[in-house]
Short mmCIF file of C-alpha atoms in Angstrom, two decimals:
data_model
loop_
_atom_site.label_atom_id
_atom_site.label_comp_id
_atom_site.label_asym_id
_atom_site.label_seq_id
_atom_site.Cartn_x
_atom_site.Cartn_y
_atom_site.Cartn_z
CA UNK A 1 25.75 -27.43 75.39
CA UNK A 2 28.23 -25.73 77.67
CA UNK A 3 26.21 -23.98 80.36
CA UNK A 4 23.19 -24.86 82.42
CA UNK A 5 21.13 -23.20 85.11
CA UNK A 6 21.84 -24.47 88.61
CA UNK A 7 19.68 -27.57 89.20
CA UNK A 8 16.80 -27.40 91.63
CA UNK A 9 17.02 -29.96 94.42
CA UNK A 10 14.40 -31.47 96.65
CA UNK A 11 14.65 -31.53 100.41
CA UNK A 12 14.71 -27.79 101.14
CA UNK A 13 12.50 -28.03 104.18
CA UNK A 14 14.13 -24.93 105.65
CA UNK A 15 12.84 -22.64 102.89
CA UNK A 16 9.38 -24.21 103.12
CA UNK A 17 9.30 -23.77 106.90
CA UNK A 18 10.27 -20.10 106.56
CA UNK A 19 7.71 -19.43 103.86
CA UNK A 20 4.90 -21.26 105.64
CA UNK A 21 5.92 -19.99 109.09
CA UNK A 22 5.99 -23.52 110.39
CA UNK A 23 8.62 -25.60 112.16
CA UNK A 24 10.85 -27.85 110.07
CA UNK A 25 9.50 -30.85 111.97
CA UNK A 26 5.94 -30.10 110.84
CA UNK A 27 6.86 -30.37 107.14
CA UNK A 28 6.17 -33.72 105.47
CA UNK A 29 8.97 -34.05 102.95
CA UNK A 30 8.35 -36.32 99.97
CA UNK A 31 10.69 -34.24 97.78
CA UNK A 32 13.92 -35.80 99.10
CA UNK A 33 14.21 -39.56 98.72
CA UNK A 34 15.63 -40.39 102.13
CA UNK A 35 15.27 -43.69 103.95
CA UNK A 36 11.79 -43.61 105.57
CA UNK A 37 13.12 -45.08 108.84
CA UNK A 38 15.76 -42.37 109.15
CA UNK A 39 19.33 -42.91 110.33
CA UNK A 40 20.50 -45.93 112.26
CA UNK A 41 20.28 -45.67 116.05
CA UNK A 42 23.93 -46.75 116.12
CA UNK A 43 24.86 -43.83 113.88
CA UNK A 44 23.02 -41.39 116.13
CA UNK A 45 24.63 -42.94 119.22
CA UNK A 46 28.07 -42.50 117.66
CA UNK A 47 27.39 -38.77 117.30
CA UNK A 48 26.53 -38.48 120.98
CA UNK A 49 29.47 -40.57 122.23
CA UNK A 50 32.19 -39.00 120.11
CA UNK A 51 31.73 -35.36 121.04
CA UNK A 52 35.45 -35.12 121.87
CA UNK A 53 36.11 -35.30 118.13
CA UNK A 54 34.78 -31.75 117.79
CA UNK A 55 37.93 -30.44 119.49
CA UNK A 56 40.21 -31.87 116.80
CA UNK A 57 40.58 -31.62 113.05
CA UNK A 58 38.95 -34.56 111.26
CA UNK A 59 41.11 -37.23 109.68
CA UNK A 60 41.79 -35.74 106.22
CA UNK A 61 42.38 -39.24 104.81
CA UNK A 62 39.20 -40.79 106.28
CA UNK A 63 41.30 -43.88 107.05
CA UNK A 64 38.84 -45.70 109.28
CA UNK A 65 35.81 -45.04 107.07
CA UNK A 66 37.70 -45.94 103.89
CA UNK A 67 38.79 -49.19 105.55
CA UNK A 68 35.19 -50.04 106.42
CA UNK A 69 34.08 -49.26 102.85
CA UNK A 70 36.93 -51.37 101.46
CA UNK A 71 35.84 -54.35 103.54
CA UNK A 72 32.19 -53.91 102.62
CA UNK A 73 32.82 -53.51 98.88
CA UNK A 74 35.81 -55.87 98.79
CA UNK A 75 38.00 -53.37 97.01
CA UNK A 76 41.50 -51.98 97.55
CA UNK A 77 41.33 -49.09 100.01
CA UNK A 78 43.51 -46.97 97.69
CA UNK A 79 40.67 -47.02 95.14
CA UNK A 80 38.34 -45.18 97.53
CA UNK A 81 37.89 -41.42 97.88
CA UNK A 82 35.47 -40.09 100.51
CA UNK A 83 33.84 -36.74 99.80
CA UNK A 84 31.43 -34.18 101.16
CA UNK A 85 28.53 -36.08 99.66
CA UNK A 86 28.77 -37.71 96.25
CA UNK A 87 28.00 -34.25 94.82
CA UNK A 88 31.51 -33.08 95.73
CA UNK A 89 32.97 -35.98 93.76
CA UNK A 90 30.66 -35.26 90.81
CA UNK A 91 32.06 -31.73 90.85
CA UNK A 92 35.69 -32.92 91.01
CA UNK A 93 35.59 -35.62 88.33
CA UNK A 94 35.28 -33.44 85.19
CA UNK A 95 38.21 -31.30 86.36
CA UNK A 96 40.37 -34.16 87.60
CA UNK A 97 39.98 -36.15 84.36
CA UNK A 98 39.59 -33.22 81.92
CA UNK A 99 36.14 -34.18 80.65
CA UNK A 100 35.50 -32.12 77.52
CA UNK A 101 32.73 -33.95 75.64
CA UNK A 102 30.28 -35.69 77.93
CA UNK A 103 27.20 -37.79 77.23
CA UNK A 104 24.60 -37.88 79.99
CA UNK A 105 21.85 -40.50 80.12
CA UNK A 106 18.62 -38.67 80.97
CA UNK A 107 16.31 -37.58 82.31
CA UNK A 108 18.52 -37.44 85.37
CA UNK A 109 20.26 -35.55 88.15
CA UNK A 110 21.13 -32.02 87.02
CA UNK A 111 24.46 -31.82 88.86
CA UNK A 112 26.21 -33.94 86.23
CA UNK A 113 25.70 -31.29 83.55
CA UNK A 114 26.41 -28.45 85.97
CA UNK A 115 29.73 -29.99 87.02
CA UNK A 116 30.78 -30.49 83.40
CA UNK A 117 29.88 -26.88 82.59
CA UNK A 118 31.84 -25.52 85.56
CA UNK A 119 34.87 -27.49 84.36
CA UNK A 120 34.63 -25.92 80.89
CA UNK A 121 33.33 -29.04 79.16
CA UNK A 122 30.36 -29.57 76.87
CA UNK A 123 27.59 -32.09 77.32
CA UNK A 124 24.78 -33.67 75.37
CA UNK A 125 22.03 -36.01 76.50
CA UNK A 126 20.68 -39.30 75.27
CA UNK A 127 17.13 -39.49 76.55
CA UNK A 128 15.11 -42.46 77.77
CA UNK A 129 11.66 -42.72 76.19
CA UNK A 130 8.56 -42.07 78.31
CA UNK A 131 6.59 -44.44 76.08
CA UNK A 132 8.95 -47.22 77.20
CA UNK A 133 8.55 -46.24 80.86
CA UNK A 134 11.98 -44.62 80.79
CA UNK A 135 13.94 -47.83 80.29
CA UNK A 136 17.61 -46.69 80.12
CA UNK A 137 18.61 -46.52 76.42
CA UNK A 138 21.97 -48.26 76.80
CA UNK A 139 21.71 -50.04 73.44
CA UNK A 140 21.75 -46.62 71.74
CA UNK A 141 24.72 -45.61 73.86
CA UNK A 142 26.66 -48.75 72.95
CA UNK A 143 25.93 -48.08 69.28
CA UNK A 144 27.30 -44.54 69.62
CA UNK A 145 30.48 -45.89 71.19
CA UNK A 146 30.87 -48.33 68.32
CA UNK A 147 30.51 -45.53 65.76
CA UNK A 148 32.96 -43.40 67.73
CA UNK A 149 35.67 -46.08 67.36
CA UNK A 150 35.19 -45.98 63.60
CA UNK A 151 35.02 -42.21 63.22
CA UNK A 152 37.65 -41.06 65.68
CA UNK A 153 37.46 -38.61 68.62
CA UNK A 154 34.08 -37.67 70.03
CA UNK A 155 32.74 -38.15 73.54
CA UNK A 156 35.30 -38.76 76.27
CA UNK A 157 32.98 -39.61 79.17
CA UNK A 158 29.50 -40.79 80.15
CA UNK A 159 27.37 -40.13 83.24
CA UNK A 160 24.79 -42.77 84.14
CA UNK A 161 22.63 -42.96 87.27
CA UNK A 162 21.76 -46.58 88.25
CA UNK A 163 19.01 -46.91 89.35
CA UNK A 164 18.20 -43.59 87.80
CA UNK A 165 16.79 -40.50 89.46
CA UNK A 166 14.10 -39.27 88.94
CA UNK A 167 12.72 -42.30 87.06
CA UNK A 168 13.75 -45.09 89.44
CA UNK A 169 14.67 -47.34 86.53
CA UNK A 170 17.77 -49.56 86.77
CA UNK A 171 19.85 -50.65 83.79
CA UNK A 172 19.97 -54.29 82.78
CA UNK A 173 23.11 -56.18 83.80
CA UNK A 174 23.93 -57.41 80.30
CA UNK A 175 23.58 -53.90 78.88
CA UNK A 176 25.88 -52.49 81.54
CA UNK A 177 28.53 -55.09 80.83
CA UNK A 178 28.35 -54.37 77.11
CA UNK A 179 28.57 -50.63 77.80
CA UNK A 180 31.64 -50.97 80.01
CA UNK A 181 33.41 -53.17 77.45
CA UNK A 182 32.59 -50.77 74.60
CA UNK A 183 33.70 -47.75 76.61
CA UNK A 184 36.96 -49.41 77.59
CA UNK A 185 37.71 -50.15 73.94
CA UNK A 186 36.84 -46.57 72.94
CA UNK A 187 38.86 -45.10 75.86
CA UNK A 188 35.77 -43.39 77.27
CA UNK A 189 35.22 -42.86 80.99
CA UNK A 190 31.96 -44.18 82.48
CA UNK A 191 30.72 -42.66 85.74
CA UNK A 192 27.96 -44.76 87.32
CA UNK A 193 26.11 -43.06 90.17
CA UNK A 194 24.86 -45.78 92.53
CA UNK A 195 23.41 -43.45 95.17
CA UNK A 196 20.24 -45.59 95.35
CA UNK A 197 21.79 -49.02 94.75
CA UNK A 198 21.21 -50.24 98.32
CA UNK A 199 17.52 -50.55 97.39
CA UNK A 200 18.45 -53.10 94.70
CA UNK A 201 21.87 -54.34 95.90
CA UNK A 202 22.15 -57.32 93.54
CA UNK A 203 22.35 -54.89 90.59
CA UNK A 204 25.53 -53.13 91.72
CA UNK A 205 28.39 -52.69 89.25
CA UNK A 206 31.12 -52.94 91.90
CA UNK A 207 32.05 -56.61 91.14
CA UNK A 208 32.76 -55.61 87.54
CA UNK A 209 35.06 -52.74 88.36
CA UNK A 210 38.31 -54.68 88.50
CA UNK A 211 37.85 -55.50 84.80
CA UNK A 212 37.44 -51.92 83.57
CA UNK A 213 39.99 -49.22 84.34
CA UNK A 214 37.67 -46.46 83.06
CA UNK A 215 34.69 -47.35 85.23
CA UNK A 216 34.07 -44.99 88.18
CA UNK A 217 31.32 -45.72 90.70
CA UNK A 218 29.79 -43.17 93.06
CA UNK A 219 27.97 -44.03 96.29
CA UNK A 220 26.23 -41.97 98.96
CA UNK A 221 25.34 -42.21 102.64
CA UNK A 222 22.42 -39.84 102.05
CA UNK A 223 19.62 -41.89 100.52
CA UNK A 224 19.70 -45.34 102.14
CA UNK A 225 21.59 -44.56 105.33
CA UNK A 226 19.55 -41.42 106.01
CA UNK A 227 22.43 -39.00 106.69
CA UNK A 228 21.74 -36.10 104.29
CA UNK A 229 22.68 -33.45 106.83
CA UNK A 230 26.15 -34.91 107.37
CA UNK A 231 27.16 -34.99 103.67
CA UNK A 232 29.13 -38.19 103.06
CA UNK A 233 29.73 -39.98 99.78
CA UNK A 234 32.53 -41.94 98.14
CA UNK A 235 33.94 -43.03 94.82
CA UNK A 236 35.36 -46.38 93.70
CA UNK A 237 37.81 -46.17 90.84
CA UNK A 238 41.30 -47.09 89.72
CA UNK A 239 44.18 -45.99 91.95
CA UNK A 240 45.24 -43.35 89.42
CA UNK A 241 41.76 -41.79 89.27
CA UNK A 242 41.52 -41.81 93.07
CA UNK A 243 44.88 -40.04 93.28
CA UNK A 244 43.74 -37.42 90.74
CA UNK A 245 40.61 -36.71 92.79
CA UNK A 246 42.58 -36.37 96.02
CA UNK A 247 44.97 -33.87 94.43
CA UNK A 248 42.05 -31.52 93.70
CA UNK A 249 40.10 -32.15 96.90
CA UNK A 250 40.48 -29.51 99.64
CA UNK A 251 41.55 -30.86 103.05
CA UNK A 252 38.99 -31.78 105.68
CA UNK A 253 35.94 -31.76 103.43
CA UNK A 254 34.37 -34.58 105.47
CA UNK A 255 33.93 -33.65 109.12
CA UNK A 256 34.75 -35.97 112.01
CA UNK A 257 31.13 -36.54 113.02
CA UNK A 258 30.17 -37.48 109.47
CA UNK A 259 33.01 -40.00 109.21
CA UNK A 260 32.08 -41.60 112.53
CA UNK A 261 28.33 -41.77 111.84
CA UNK A 262 28.78 -43.12 108.30
CA UNK A 263 30.93 -45.98 109.56
CA UNK A 264 28.45 -46.81 112.32
CA UNK A 265 25.53 -46.68 109.89
CA UNK A 266 27.20 -49.05 107.46
CA UNK A 267 27.87 -51.53 110.26
CA UNK A 268 24.22 -51.66 111.39
CA UNK A 269 23.01 -54.58 109.28
CA UNK A 270 19.72 -55.04 111.14
CA UNK A 271 18.65 -51.45 110.53
CA UNK A 272 19.60 -51.76 106.87
CA UNK A 273 17.46 -54.89 106.55
CA UNK A 274 14.46 -53.17 108.16
CA UNK A 275 14.85 -50.22 105.81
CA UNK A 276 14.96 -52.42 102.75
CA UNK A 277 11.91 -54.42 103.84
CA UNK A 278 9.97 -51.22 104.61
CA UNK A 279 10.59 -49.80 101.14
CA UNK A 280 9.89 -53.11 99.43
CA UNK A 281 6.50 -53.22 101.20
CA UNK A 282 5.55 -49.55 100.94
CA UNK A 283 6.63 -48.89 97.34
CA UNK A 284 4.05 -51.17 95.70
CA UNK A 285 1.40 -50.05 98.18
CA UNK A 286 2.00 -46.39 97.38
CA UNK A 287 2.30 -47.07 93.65
CA UNK A 288 -1.04 -48.87 93.73
CA UNK A 289 -2.72 -46.03 95.57
CA UNK A 290 -1.36 -43.42 93.19
CA UNK A 291 -2.31 -45.45 90.12
CA UNK A 292 -5.85 -45.71 91.44
CA UNK A 293 -6.26 -41.92 91.16
CA UNK A 294 -7.99 -41.23 87.88
CA UNK A 295 -5.53 -40.05 85.23
CA UNK A 296 -2.34 -40.71 87.21
CA UNK A 297 0.34 -43.02 85.75
CA UNK A 298 3.29 -44.32 87.78
CA UNK A 299 6.69 -45.32 86.40
CA UNK A 300 8.01 -48.65 87.80
CA UNK A 301 10.84 -48.02 90.26
CA UNK A 302 13.64 -49.98 91.92
CA UNK A 303 14.46 -47.13 94.31
CA UNK A 304 12.76 -45.47 97.28
CA UNK A 305 10.76 -43.03 95.18
CA UNK A 306 8.18 -42.98 92.39
CA UNK A 307 7.95 -40.77 89.32
CA UNK A 308 4.37 -40.14 88.34
CA UNK A 309 2.55 -38.23 85.63
CA UNK A 310 -0.53 -36.27 86.64
CA UNK A 311 -3.78 -36.15 84.64
CA UNK A 312 -3.77 -34.09 81.40
CA UNK A 313 -5.65 -31.23 83.05
CA UNK A 314 -3.04 -30.86 85.82
CA UNK A 315 0.37 -29.21 85.95
CA UNK A 316 3.20 -30.21 88.24
CA UNK A 317 3.95 -26.64 89.29
CA UNK A 318 0.37 -26.03 90.45
CA UNK A 319 0.00 -29.36 92.30
CA UNK A 320 3.43 -28.97 93.92
CA UNK A 321 2.50 -25.49 95.14
CA UNK A 322 -0.90 -26.63 96.43
CA UNK A 323 0.63 -29.51 98.39
CA UNK A 324 3.33 -27.21 99.74
CA UNK A 325 0.67 -24.92 101.21
CA UNK A 326 -0.51 -27.97 103.16
CA UNK A 327 3.01 -28.65 104.44
CA UNK A 328 3.66 -31.52 102.02
CA UNK A 329 6.70 -31.25 99.75
CA UNK A 330 7.02 -33.22 96.50
CA UNK A 331 9.60 -32.90 93.73
CA UNK A 332 8.40 -30.92 90.72
CA UNK A 333 10.09 -32.67 87.76
CA UNK A 334 8.62 -30.49 85.02
CA UNK A 335 11.89 -28.56 84.66
CA UNK A 336 13.97 -31.73 84.20
CA UNK A 337 14.86 -32.27 80.56
CA UNK A 338 13.06 -35.38 79.32
CA UNK A 339 10.18 -35.14 81.79
CA UNK A 340 6.80 -33.64 81.00
CA UNK A 341 5.14 -30.62 82.59
CA UNK A 342 2.84 -33.01 84.45
CA UNK A 343 5.50 -35.04 86.29
CA UNK A 344 6.33 -35.10 89.98
CA UNK A 345 8.48 -37.43 92.05
CA UNK A 346 7.49 -38.62 95.53
CA UNK A 347 9.59 -40.44 98.09
CA UNK A 348 8.40 -43.71 99.62
CA UNK A 349 7.80 -43.03 103.30
CA UNK A 350 6.04 -44.82 106.17
CA UNK A 351 2.44 -45.92 105.76
CA UNK A 352 0.90 -43.07 107.77
CA UNK A 353 2.80 -40.47 105.74
CA UNK A 354 1.97 -42.20 102.46
CA UNK A 355 -1.70 -42.24 103.39
CA UNK A 356 -1.62 -38.51 104.05
CA UNK A 357 -0.01 -37.83 100.66
CA UNK A 358 -2.55 -40.01 98.87
CA UNK A 359 -5.46 -38.28 100.58
CA UNK A 360 -4.13 -34.80 99.77
CA UNK A 361 -3.31 -35.63 96.17
CA UNK A 362 -6.68 -37.31 95.64
CA UNK A 363 -8.52 -34.23 96.91
CA UNK A 364 -6.53 -31.92 94.63
CA UNK A 365 -6.92 -34.04 91.49
CA UNK A 366 -10.57 -34.87 91.92
CA UNK A 367 -11.81 -31.30 92.37
#
């Protein structure tokens, strides 16, 4: 496949507010999987204190933020590229590395395929099985890489989200290691999107990166650090890949306020711990409540969201629209390849918000 419609994203509270003639603040947004506690107070304070930065161009090299990331991840600072959200880096990678034949592990984030298509490449998908609760099919992927070595040229790159969106499923450590080794032998790039990894930090692939020159890791300050409006993400890769990305990247794509707030957010360990504890407590509570609704099944998740399948008589488009009329946004996943027409994704939020979602969804499904 070479082209794809633009993916539909969650989190468009502005359109919902306009359509419903309500304020943005009155919308309860379960469609974007953002930290339920919001941004760190230290990050918000940094925005207020550093207003003088607005009168200057931002640092185009993001030196201070890259240094903080390097210390946190224990990697060489020259391996780090900061972008206008990880989505900018997803867009740059296929062009910077000339991806032409890409395998995407799905169902997953639609921007991977869109970026490949914009760069003139082709993509195919290897799909996780719903009957196996969407466990990432890395064994199949490793087998394909093995066959590729025997048969000659084929795929040149792989996109994998870990833990995956919209399913929430992480890949097993031993399967990831086998995948990276097989890809290195086959001279295939592997892009691992760890935008949600802070919710399961022990599963990160960063410690393995020094062993594999073709492993590229993406991270985001959107999901865990709660800074979606500032657009900050970064990549960890070899020095040569980082240099290739920088050559294509326009100057000043990350504004001064975003750089400052991201660094402050990453330094606030106590807020990060509270966020992690909140999600670890609320996720099973919400999953239990959703599973208790007759006909609803919930996919196990390691992230701050849950993918669920509605009863056979329901359709995601209708339920999403009905909730939206009540000022509650959820992510309709029926258009995502590999999901069914009955699937929606909901963020894990605070208890009061989760209770409101459960009550509204129960009323709709038990009519």
